[in-house]
Short mmCIF file of C-alpha atoms and ligand atoms in Angstrom, two decimals:
data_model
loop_
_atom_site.label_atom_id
_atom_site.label_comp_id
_atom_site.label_asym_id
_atom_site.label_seq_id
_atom_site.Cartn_x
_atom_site.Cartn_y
_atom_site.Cartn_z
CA UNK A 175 -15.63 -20.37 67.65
CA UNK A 176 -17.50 -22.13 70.28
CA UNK A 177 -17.05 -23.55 73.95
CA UNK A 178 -17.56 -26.98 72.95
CA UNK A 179 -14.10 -29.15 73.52
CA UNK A 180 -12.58 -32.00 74.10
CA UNK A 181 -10.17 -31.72 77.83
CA UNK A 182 -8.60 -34.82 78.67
CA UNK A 183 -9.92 -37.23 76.19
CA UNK A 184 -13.67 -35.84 77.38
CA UNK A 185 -16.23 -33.78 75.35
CA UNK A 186 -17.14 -30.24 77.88
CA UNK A 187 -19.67 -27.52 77.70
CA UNK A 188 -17.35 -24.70 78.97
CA UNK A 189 -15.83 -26.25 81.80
CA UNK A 190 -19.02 -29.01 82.69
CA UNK A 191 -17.91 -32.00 81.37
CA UNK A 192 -21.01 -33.59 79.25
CA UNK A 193 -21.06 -36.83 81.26
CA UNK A 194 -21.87 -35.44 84.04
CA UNK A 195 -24.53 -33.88 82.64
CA UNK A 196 -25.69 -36.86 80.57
CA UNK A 197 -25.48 -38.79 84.28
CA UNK A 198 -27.77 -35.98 86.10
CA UNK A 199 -29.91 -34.74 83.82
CA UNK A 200 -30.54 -37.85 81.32
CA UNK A 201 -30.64 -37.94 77.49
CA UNK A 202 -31.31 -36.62 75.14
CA UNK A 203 -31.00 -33.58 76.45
CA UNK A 204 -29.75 -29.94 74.38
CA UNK A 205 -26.74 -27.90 75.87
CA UNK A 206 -26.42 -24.74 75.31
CA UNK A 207 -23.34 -22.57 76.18
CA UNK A 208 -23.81 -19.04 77.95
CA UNK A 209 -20.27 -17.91 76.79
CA UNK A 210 -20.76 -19.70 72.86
CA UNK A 211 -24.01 -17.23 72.80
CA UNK A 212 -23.14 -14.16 74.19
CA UNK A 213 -19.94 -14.41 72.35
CA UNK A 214 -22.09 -15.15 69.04
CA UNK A 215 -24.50 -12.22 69.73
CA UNK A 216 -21.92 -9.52 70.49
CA UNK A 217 -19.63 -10.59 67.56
CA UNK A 218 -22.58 -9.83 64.98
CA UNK A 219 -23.86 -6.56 66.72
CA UNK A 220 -20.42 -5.22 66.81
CA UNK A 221 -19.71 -6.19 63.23
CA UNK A 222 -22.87 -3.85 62.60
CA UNK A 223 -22.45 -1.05 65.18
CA UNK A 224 -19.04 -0.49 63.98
CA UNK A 225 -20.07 -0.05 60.26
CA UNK A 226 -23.30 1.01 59.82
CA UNK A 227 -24.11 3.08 62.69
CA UNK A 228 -21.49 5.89 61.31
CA UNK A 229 -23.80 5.94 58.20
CA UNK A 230 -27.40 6.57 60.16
CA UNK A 231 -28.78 5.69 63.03
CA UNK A 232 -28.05 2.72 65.25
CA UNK A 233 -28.83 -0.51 63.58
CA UNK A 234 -31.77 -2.39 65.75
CA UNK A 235 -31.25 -6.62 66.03
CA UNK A 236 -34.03 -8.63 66.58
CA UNK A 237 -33.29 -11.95 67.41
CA UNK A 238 -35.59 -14.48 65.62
CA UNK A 239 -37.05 -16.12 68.46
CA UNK A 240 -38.21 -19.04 66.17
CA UNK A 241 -34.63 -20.15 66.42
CA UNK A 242 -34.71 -21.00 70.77
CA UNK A 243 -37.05 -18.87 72.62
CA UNK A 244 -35.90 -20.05 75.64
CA UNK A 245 -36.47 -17.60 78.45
CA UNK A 246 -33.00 -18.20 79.79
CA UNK A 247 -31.48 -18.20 76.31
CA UNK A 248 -34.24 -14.97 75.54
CA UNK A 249 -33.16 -13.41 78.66
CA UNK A 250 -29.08 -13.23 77.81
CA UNK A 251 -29.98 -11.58 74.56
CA UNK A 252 -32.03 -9.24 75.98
CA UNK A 253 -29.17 -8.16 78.26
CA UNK A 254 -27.39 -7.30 75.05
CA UNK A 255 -29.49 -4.79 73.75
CA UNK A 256 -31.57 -7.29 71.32
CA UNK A 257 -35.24 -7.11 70.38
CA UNK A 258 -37.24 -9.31 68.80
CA UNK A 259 -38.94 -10.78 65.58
CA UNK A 260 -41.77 -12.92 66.71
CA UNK A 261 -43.93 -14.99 64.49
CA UNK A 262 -47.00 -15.48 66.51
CA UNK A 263 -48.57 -14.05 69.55
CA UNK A 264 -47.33 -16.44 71.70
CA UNK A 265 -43.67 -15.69 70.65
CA UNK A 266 -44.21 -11.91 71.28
CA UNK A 267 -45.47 -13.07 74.93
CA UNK A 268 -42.32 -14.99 75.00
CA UNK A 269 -40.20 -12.48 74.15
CA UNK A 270 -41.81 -9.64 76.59
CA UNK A 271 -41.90 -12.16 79.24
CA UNK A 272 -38.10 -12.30 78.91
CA UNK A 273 -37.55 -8.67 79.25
CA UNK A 274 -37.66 -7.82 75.54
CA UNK A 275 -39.42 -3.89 75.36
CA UNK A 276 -41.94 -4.00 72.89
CA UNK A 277 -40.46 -1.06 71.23
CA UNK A 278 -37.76 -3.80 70.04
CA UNK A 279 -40.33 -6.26 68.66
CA UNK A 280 -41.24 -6.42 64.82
CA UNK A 281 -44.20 -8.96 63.93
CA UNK A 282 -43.38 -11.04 61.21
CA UNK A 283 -45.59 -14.24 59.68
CA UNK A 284 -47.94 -14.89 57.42
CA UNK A 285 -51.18 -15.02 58.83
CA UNK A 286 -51.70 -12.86 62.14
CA UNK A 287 -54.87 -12.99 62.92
CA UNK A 288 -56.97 -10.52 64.37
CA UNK A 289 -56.48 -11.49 67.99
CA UNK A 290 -52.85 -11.52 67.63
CA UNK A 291 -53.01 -8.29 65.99
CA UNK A 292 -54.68 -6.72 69.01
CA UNK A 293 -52.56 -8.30 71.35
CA UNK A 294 -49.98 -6.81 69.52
CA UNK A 295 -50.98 -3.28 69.73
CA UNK A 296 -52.12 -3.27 73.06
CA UNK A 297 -48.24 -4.24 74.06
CA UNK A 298 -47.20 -1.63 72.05
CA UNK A 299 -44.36 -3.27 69.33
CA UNK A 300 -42.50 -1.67 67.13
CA UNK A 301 -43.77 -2.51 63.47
CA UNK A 302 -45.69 -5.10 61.80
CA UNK A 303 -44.03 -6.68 59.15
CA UNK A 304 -47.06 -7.33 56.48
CA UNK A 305 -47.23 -9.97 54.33
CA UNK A 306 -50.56 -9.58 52.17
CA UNK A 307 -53.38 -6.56 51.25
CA UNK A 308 -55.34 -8.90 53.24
CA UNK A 309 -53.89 -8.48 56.21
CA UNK A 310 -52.99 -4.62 55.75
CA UNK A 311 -56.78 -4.49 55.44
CA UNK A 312 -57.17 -6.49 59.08
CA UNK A 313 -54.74 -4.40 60.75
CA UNK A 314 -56.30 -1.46 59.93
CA UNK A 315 -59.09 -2.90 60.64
CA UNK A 316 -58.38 -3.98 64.27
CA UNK A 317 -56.02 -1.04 65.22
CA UNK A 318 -59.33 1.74 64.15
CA UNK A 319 -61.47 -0.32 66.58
CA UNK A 320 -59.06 0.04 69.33
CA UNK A 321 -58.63 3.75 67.84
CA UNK A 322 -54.57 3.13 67.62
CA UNK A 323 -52.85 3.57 64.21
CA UNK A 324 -50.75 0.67 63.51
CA UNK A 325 -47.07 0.80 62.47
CA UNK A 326 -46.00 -1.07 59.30
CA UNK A 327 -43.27 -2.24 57.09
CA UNK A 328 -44.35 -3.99 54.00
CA UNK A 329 -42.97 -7.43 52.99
CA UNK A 330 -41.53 -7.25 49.55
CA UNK A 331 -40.59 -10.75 47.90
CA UNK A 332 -37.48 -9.46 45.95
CA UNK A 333 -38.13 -12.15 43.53
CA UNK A 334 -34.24 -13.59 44.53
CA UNK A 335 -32.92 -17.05 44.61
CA UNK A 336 -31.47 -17.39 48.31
CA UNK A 337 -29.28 -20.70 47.17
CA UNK A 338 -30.31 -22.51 50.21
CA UNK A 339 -32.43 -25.45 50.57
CA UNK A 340 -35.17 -25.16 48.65
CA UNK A 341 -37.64 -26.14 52.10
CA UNK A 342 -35.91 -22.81 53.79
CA UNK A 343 -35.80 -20.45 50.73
CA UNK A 344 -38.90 -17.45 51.21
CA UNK A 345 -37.75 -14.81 48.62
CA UNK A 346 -38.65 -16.12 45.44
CA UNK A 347 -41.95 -15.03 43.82
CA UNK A 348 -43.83 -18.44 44.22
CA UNK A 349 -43.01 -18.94 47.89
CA UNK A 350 -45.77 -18.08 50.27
CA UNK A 351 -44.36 -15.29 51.78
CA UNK A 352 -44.54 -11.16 51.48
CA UNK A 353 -45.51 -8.91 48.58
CA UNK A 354 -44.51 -9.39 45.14
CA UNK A 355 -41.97 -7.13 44.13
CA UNK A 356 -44.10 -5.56 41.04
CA UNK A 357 -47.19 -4.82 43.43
CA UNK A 358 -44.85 -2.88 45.83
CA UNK A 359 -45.52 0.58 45.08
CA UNK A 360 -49.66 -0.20 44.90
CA UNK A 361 -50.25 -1.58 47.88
CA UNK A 362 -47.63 1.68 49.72
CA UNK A 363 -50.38 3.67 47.65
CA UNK A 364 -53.10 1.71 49.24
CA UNK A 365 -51.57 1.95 52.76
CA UNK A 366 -51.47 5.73 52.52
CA UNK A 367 -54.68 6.03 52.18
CA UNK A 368 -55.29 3.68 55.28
CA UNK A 369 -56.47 5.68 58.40
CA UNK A 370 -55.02 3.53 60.96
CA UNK A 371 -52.07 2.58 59.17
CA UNK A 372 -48.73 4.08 59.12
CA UNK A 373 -46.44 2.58 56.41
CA UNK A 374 -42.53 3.48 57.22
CA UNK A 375 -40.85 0.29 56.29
CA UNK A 376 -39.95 -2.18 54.03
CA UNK A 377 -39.12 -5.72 55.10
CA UNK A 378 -37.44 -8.79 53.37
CA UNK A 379 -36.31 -12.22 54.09
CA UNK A 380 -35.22 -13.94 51.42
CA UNK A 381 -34.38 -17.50 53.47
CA UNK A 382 -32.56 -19.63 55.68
CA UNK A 383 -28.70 -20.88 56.09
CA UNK A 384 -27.68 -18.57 53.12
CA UNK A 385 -23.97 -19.10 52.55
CA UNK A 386 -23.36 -16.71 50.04
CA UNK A 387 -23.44 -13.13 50.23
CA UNK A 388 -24.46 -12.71 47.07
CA UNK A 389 -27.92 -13.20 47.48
CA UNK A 390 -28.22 -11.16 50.14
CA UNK A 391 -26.34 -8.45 48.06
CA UNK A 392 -28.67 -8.85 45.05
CA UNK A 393 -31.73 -8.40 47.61
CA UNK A 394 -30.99 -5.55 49.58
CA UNK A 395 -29.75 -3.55 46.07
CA UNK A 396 -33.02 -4.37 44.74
CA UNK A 397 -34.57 -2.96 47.38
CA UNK A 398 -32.49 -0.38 48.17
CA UNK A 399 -33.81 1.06 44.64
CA UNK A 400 -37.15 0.67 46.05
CA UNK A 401 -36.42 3.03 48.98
CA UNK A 402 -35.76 5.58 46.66
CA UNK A 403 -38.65 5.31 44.50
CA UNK A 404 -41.34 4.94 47.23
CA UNK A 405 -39.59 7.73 48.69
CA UNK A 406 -39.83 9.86 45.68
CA UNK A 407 -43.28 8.69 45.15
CA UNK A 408 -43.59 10.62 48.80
CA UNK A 409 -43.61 7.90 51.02
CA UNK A 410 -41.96 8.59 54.28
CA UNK A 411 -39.90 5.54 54.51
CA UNK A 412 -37.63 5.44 57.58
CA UNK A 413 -36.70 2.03 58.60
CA UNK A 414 -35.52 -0.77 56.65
CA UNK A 415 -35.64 -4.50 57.74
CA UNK A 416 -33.39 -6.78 56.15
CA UNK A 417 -34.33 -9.90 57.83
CA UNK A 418 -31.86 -12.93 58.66
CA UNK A 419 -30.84 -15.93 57.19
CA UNK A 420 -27.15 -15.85 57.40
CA UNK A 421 -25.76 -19.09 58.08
CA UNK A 422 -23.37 -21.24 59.97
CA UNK A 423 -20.78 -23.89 59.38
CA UNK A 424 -22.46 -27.41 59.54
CA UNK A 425 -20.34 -29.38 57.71
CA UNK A 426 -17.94 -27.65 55.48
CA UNK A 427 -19.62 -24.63 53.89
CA UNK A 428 -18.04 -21.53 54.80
CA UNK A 429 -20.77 -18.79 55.50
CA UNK A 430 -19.45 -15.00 55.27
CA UNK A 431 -18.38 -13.65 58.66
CA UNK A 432 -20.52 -10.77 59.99
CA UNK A 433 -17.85 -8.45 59.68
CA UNK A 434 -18.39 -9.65 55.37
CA UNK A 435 -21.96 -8.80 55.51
CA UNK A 436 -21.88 -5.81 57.28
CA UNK A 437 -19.04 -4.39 55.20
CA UNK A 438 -21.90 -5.30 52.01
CA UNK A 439 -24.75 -3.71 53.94
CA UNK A 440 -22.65 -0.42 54.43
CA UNK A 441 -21.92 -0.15 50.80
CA UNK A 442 -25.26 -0.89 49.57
CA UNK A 443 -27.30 1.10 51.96
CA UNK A 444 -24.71 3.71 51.66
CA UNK A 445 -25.88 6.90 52.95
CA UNK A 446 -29.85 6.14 53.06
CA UNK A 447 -30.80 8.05 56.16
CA UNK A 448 -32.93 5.47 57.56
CA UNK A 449 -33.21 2.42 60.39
CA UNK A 450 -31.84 -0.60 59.72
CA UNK A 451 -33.23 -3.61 61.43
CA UNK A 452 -31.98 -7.32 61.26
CA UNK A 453 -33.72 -10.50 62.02
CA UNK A 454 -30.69 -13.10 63.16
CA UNK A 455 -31.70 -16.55 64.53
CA UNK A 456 -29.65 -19.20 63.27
CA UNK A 457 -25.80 -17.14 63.77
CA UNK A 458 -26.84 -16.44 67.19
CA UNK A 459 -27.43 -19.63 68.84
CA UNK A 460 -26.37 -22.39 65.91
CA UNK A 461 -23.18 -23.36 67.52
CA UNK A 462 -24.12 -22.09 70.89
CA UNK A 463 -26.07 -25.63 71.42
CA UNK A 464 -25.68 -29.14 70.88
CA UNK A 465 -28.28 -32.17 71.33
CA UNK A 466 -26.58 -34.85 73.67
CA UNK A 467 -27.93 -38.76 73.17
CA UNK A 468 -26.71 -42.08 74.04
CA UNK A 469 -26.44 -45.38 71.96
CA UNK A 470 -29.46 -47.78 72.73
CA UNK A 471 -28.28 -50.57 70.47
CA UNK A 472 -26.02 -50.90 67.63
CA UNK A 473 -27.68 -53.44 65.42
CA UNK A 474 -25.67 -55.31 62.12
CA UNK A 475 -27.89 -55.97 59.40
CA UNK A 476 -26.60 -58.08 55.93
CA UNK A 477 -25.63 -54.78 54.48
CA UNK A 478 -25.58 -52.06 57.34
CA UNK A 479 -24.30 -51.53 60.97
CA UNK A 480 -27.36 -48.90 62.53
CA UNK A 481 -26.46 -46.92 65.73
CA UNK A 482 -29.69 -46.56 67.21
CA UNK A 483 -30.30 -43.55 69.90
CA UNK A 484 -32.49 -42.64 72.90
CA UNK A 485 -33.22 -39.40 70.63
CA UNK A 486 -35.43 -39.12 68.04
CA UNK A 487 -36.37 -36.88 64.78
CA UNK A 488 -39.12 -35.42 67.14
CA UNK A 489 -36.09 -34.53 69.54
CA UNK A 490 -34.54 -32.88 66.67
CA UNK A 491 -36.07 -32.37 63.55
CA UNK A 492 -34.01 -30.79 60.98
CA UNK A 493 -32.77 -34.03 59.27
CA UNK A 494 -36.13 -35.41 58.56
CA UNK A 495 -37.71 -31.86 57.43
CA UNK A 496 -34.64 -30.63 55.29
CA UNK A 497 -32.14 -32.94 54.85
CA UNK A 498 -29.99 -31.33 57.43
CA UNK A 499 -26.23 -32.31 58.13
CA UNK A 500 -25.41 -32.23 61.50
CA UNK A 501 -21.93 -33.47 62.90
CA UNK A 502 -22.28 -35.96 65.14
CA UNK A 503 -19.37 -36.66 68.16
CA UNK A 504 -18.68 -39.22 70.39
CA UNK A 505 -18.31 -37.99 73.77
CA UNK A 506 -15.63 -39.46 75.26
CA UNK A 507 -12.88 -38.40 72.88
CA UNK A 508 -11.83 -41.49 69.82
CA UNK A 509 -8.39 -42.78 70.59
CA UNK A 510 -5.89 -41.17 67.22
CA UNK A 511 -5.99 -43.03 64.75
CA UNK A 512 -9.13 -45.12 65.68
CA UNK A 513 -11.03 -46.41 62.38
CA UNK A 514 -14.06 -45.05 61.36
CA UNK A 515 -16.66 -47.39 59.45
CA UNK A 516 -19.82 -46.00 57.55
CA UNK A 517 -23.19 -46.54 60.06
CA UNK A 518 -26.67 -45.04 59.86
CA UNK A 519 -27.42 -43.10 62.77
CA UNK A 520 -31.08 -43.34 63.36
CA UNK A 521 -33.47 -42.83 66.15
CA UNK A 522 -36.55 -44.79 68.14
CA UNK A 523 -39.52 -43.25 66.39
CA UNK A 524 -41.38 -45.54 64.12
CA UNK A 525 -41.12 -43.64 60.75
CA UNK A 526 -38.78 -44.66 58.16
CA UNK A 527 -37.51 -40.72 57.85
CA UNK A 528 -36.37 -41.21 62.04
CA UNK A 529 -32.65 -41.14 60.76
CA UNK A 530 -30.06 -38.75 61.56
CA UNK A 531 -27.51 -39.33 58.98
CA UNK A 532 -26.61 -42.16 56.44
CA UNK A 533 -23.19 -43.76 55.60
CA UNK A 534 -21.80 -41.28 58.57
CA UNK A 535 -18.00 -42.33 58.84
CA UNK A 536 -18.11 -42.89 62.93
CA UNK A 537 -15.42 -44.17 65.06
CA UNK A 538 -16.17 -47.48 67.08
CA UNK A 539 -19.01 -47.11 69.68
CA UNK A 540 -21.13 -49.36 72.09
CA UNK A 541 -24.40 -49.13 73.85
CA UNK A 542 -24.41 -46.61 76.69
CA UNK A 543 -21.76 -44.42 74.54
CA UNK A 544 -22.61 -41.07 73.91
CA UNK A 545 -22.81 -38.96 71.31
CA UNK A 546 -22.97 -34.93 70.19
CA UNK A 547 -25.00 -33.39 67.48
CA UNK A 548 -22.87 -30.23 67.02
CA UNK A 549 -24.65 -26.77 66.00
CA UNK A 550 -27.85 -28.13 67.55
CA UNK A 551 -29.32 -24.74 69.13
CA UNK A 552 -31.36 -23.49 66.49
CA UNK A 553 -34.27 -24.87 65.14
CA UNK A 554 -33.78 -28.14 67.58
CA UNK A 555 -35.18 -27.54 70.84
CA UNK A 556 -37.80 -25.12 69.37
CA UNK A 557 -39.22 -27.79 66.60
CA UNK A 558 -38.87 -30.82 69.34
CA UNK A 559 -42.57 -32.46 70.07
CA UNK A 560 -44.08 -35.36 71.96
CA UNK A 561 -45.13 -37.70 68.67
CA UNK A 562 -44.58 -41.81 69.92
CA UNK A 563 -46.03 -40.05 73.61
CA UNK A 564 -41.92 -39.34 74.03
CA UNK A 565 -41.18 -36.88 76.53
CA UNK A 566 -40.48 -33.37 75.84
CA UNK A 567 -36.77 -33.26 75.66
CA UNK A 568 -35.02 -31.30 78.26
CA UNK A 569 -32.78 -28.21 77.75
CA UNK A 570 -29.46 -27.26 79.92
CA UNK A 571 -27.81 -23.74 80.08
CA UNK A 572 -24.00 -23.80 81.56
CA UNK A 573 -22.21 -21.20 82.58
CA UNK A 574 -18.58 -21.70 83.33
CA UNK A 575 -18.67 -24.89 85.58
CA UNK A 576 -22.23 -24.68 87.21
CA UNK A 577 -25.43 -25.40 84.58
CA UNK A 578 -28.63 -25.51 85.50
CA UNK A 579 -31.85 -27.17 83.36
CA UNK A 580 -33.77 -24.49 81.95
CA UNK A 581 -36.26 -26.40 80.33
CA UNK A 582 -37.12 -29.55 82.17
CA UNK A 583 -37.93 -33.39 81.05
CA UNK A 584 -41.74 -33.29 80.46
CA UNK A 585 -43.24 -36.39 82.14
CA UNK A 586 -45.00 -38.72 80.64
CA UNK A 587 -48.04 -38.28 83.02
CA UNK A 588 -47.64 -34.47 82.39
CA UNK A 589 -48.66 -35.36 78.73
CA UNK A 590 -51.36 -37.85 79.62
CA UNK A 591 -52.57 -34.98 81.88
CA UNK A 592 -52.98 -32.81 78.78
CA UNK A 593 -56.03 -35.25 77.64
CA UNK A 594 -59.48 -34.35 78.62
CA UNK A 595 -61.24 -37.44 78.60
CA UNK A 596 -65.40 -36.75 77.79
CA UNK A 597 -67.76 -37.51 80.87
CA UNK A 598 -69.70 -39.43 78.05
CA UNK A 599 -67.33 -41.89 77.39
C1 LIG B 763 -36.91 -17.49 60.34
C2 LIG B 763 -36.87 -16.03 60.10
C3 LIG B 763 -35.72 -15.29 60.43
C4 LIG B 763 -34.47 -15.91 60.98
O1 LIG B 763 -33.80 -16.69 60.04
P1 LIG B 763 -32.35 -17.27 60.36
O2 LIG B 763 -32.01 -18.04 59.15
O3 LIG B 763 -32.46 -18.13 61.56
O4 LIG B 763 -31.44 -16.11 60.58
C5 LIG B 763 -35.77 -13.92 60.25
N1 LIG B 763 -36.87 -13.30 59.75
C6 LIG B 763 -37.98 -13.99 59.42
C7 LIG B 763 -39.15 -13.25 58.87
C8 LIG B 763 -38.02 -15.36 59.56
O5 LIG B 763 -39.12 -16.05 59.22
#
């Protein structure tokens, strides 16, 4: 459910009707709603708090802030008890700056390097998630120079199919990311014997816009297995992170509800006495956004009609990186029954990939129309960049019928600005 409707033949955000904001602020432009999110974000931590905290302690949810680290959008979650899962230093800065504690951030990512490492235990987070011996070895590195001892989860790779895309699957054993699943209990071994390391966790995150539970269910068994034998093994393990990826209706997959999952987490972790943490992004703010854009020029070619738009795949990326489906709306509301002909929707940008969606069945629209990409506030704002020197697109929060811009239109000489032109030149 979202705040996104149609009143009177005209497309609102809550009770701002788009136009006006289309009118004020310019497109494209994102739109987020304040009542879509907070809605979203209390719908999955209840789903949780009302099964799994009977079980052990309170679950912990840390927003993916890879999804929209907006402050404004950063700030609202804080306000409902969420933490964190950062990627990179600068997300972690993000997130703090936003009112996040640091004792609700977990470090996830790849490659931390060692200044990101320190920055992260001088703030004082939560746990690192690890991803490599290689980087175990760095943070114990880094954290016995500063004379701290560093808090860890290991990444296991559960070796599991997500059935996603395969550009947003992470838990199979040739993908990039964590531990493999057969090295697990030698490299908890090797962090025991670590100084400045304290190992208490295991982490997964097996990928993106799963629609299935079963996956998820074949992951966290697997793993659950694991906490027993590293625990046996003497390990102290008391938290276990179980990442995100559950997704959200696009198009006409049917994702399990949060209430679905957390029923499956409840019966799989049964009565493990530890921490769980989660690691939403995409069910949070999905449908809490949408990418607003106006028709430029529709142009007939011998064996296509092409819709072209003031926004662009750097605007929002998704289609041209994975394929994604995104609904796309006219604004002002079709007339019933109006017909809908096939069109490619495509953008300015001078790449062949610049298209938004092929053969879309659209109802009739003109130059100056506007249009909606639905389920626009993950991974859209966040991914946006400048390529063809195009502004930084702008992003809008509303609340009830005020908004206000909480990311504003970059200018052009802003970017030119950026350039540091060589006295020798
Ligand atoms: C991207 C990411 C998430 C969030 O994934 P969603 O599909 O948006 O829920 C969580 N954890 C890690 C480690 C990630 O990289």
């Amino acid at each position: 459910m979202d705040h996104f409707e149609y009143r009177a033949g005209r497309l609102h955000a809550e009770d701002v009707p788009l136009e006006r904001i289309a009118a004020e602020v310019g497109t494209p432009v994102y739109v987020y709603s304040r009542a879509t999110l907070t809605r979203h974000a209390r719908v999955f931590r209840d789903a949780l708090a009302g099964r799994i905290a009977p079980h052990g302690r309170a679950p912990l949810i840390c927003y993916a802030v890879k999804a929209n680290g907006n402050q404004a959008v950063l700030r609202i979650l804080a306000a409902e008890g969420y933490g964190a899962d950062v990627v990179s230093a600068g997300e972690m800065k993000r997130a703090l700056a936003a009112g996040i504690p640091a004792e609700k951030i977990v470090f996830s990512g790849v490659a931390k390097t060692d200044g990101e490492i320190r920055a992260a235990l001088e703030a004082g987070i939560l746990q690192f998630n690890v991803e490599s011996d290689a980087e175990l070895d760095a943070i114990d590195r880094v954290a016995g120079a500063m004379g701290q001892i560093a808090k860890v989860s290991l990444r296991i790779n559960p070796d599991i199919d997500a059935g996603t895309h395969a550009k947003i699957t992470t838990g199979k054993a040739d993908n990039k990311f964590g531990i493999a699943w057969d090295r697990a209990p030698d490299v908890y071994a090797h962090a025991s014997r670590l100084a400045h390391i304290e190992a208490t966790g295991i982490d997964l995150h097996i990928g993106s816009q799963l629609s299935k539970l079963e996956p998820f269910e074949a992951a966290f068994t697997r793993t659950v297995g694991l906490v027993r034998s590293l625990r046996a093994a003497g390990h102290p393990i008391r938290h276990l992170d179980l990442g995100g990826g559950l997704g959200i209706p696009y198009d006409d997959e049917t994702p399990p509800a949060p209430e679905a999952y957390a029923d499956m987490v409840a019966r799989v972790t049964g009565d493990l006495d530890l921490q769980l943490i989660f690691e939403p992004g995409r069910v949070i703010v999905g449908n809490a956004g949408l990418m607003m854009s106006r028709v430029v020029y529709v142009k007939d070619t011998a064996t296509r009609r092409f819709l072209i738009l003031d926004a662009g795949m750097n605007d929002l990326m998704r289609p041209a990186l994975y394929d994604a489906y995104h609904e796309v709306v006219a604004v002002s509301e079709p007339a019933a029954g109006a017909p809908r002909t096939p069109v490619e929707i495509v953008g300015p940008v001078c790449e062949s990939t610049d298209v938004f969606a092929r053969d879309r069945l659209m109802p009739p629209l003109d130059a100056g129309d506007l249009v909606a990409f639905r389920s626009a506030g993950a991974y859209g704002a966040t991914m946006s960049n400048t390529y063809n020197a195009r502004e930084l697109v702008p992003e809008v929060l509303v609340d009830g019928d005020r908004y206000a811009v909480i990311r504003p239109r970059q200018s052009i000489e802003d970017l030119i600005a950026m350039d540091r032109v060589p006295d020798w030149l």
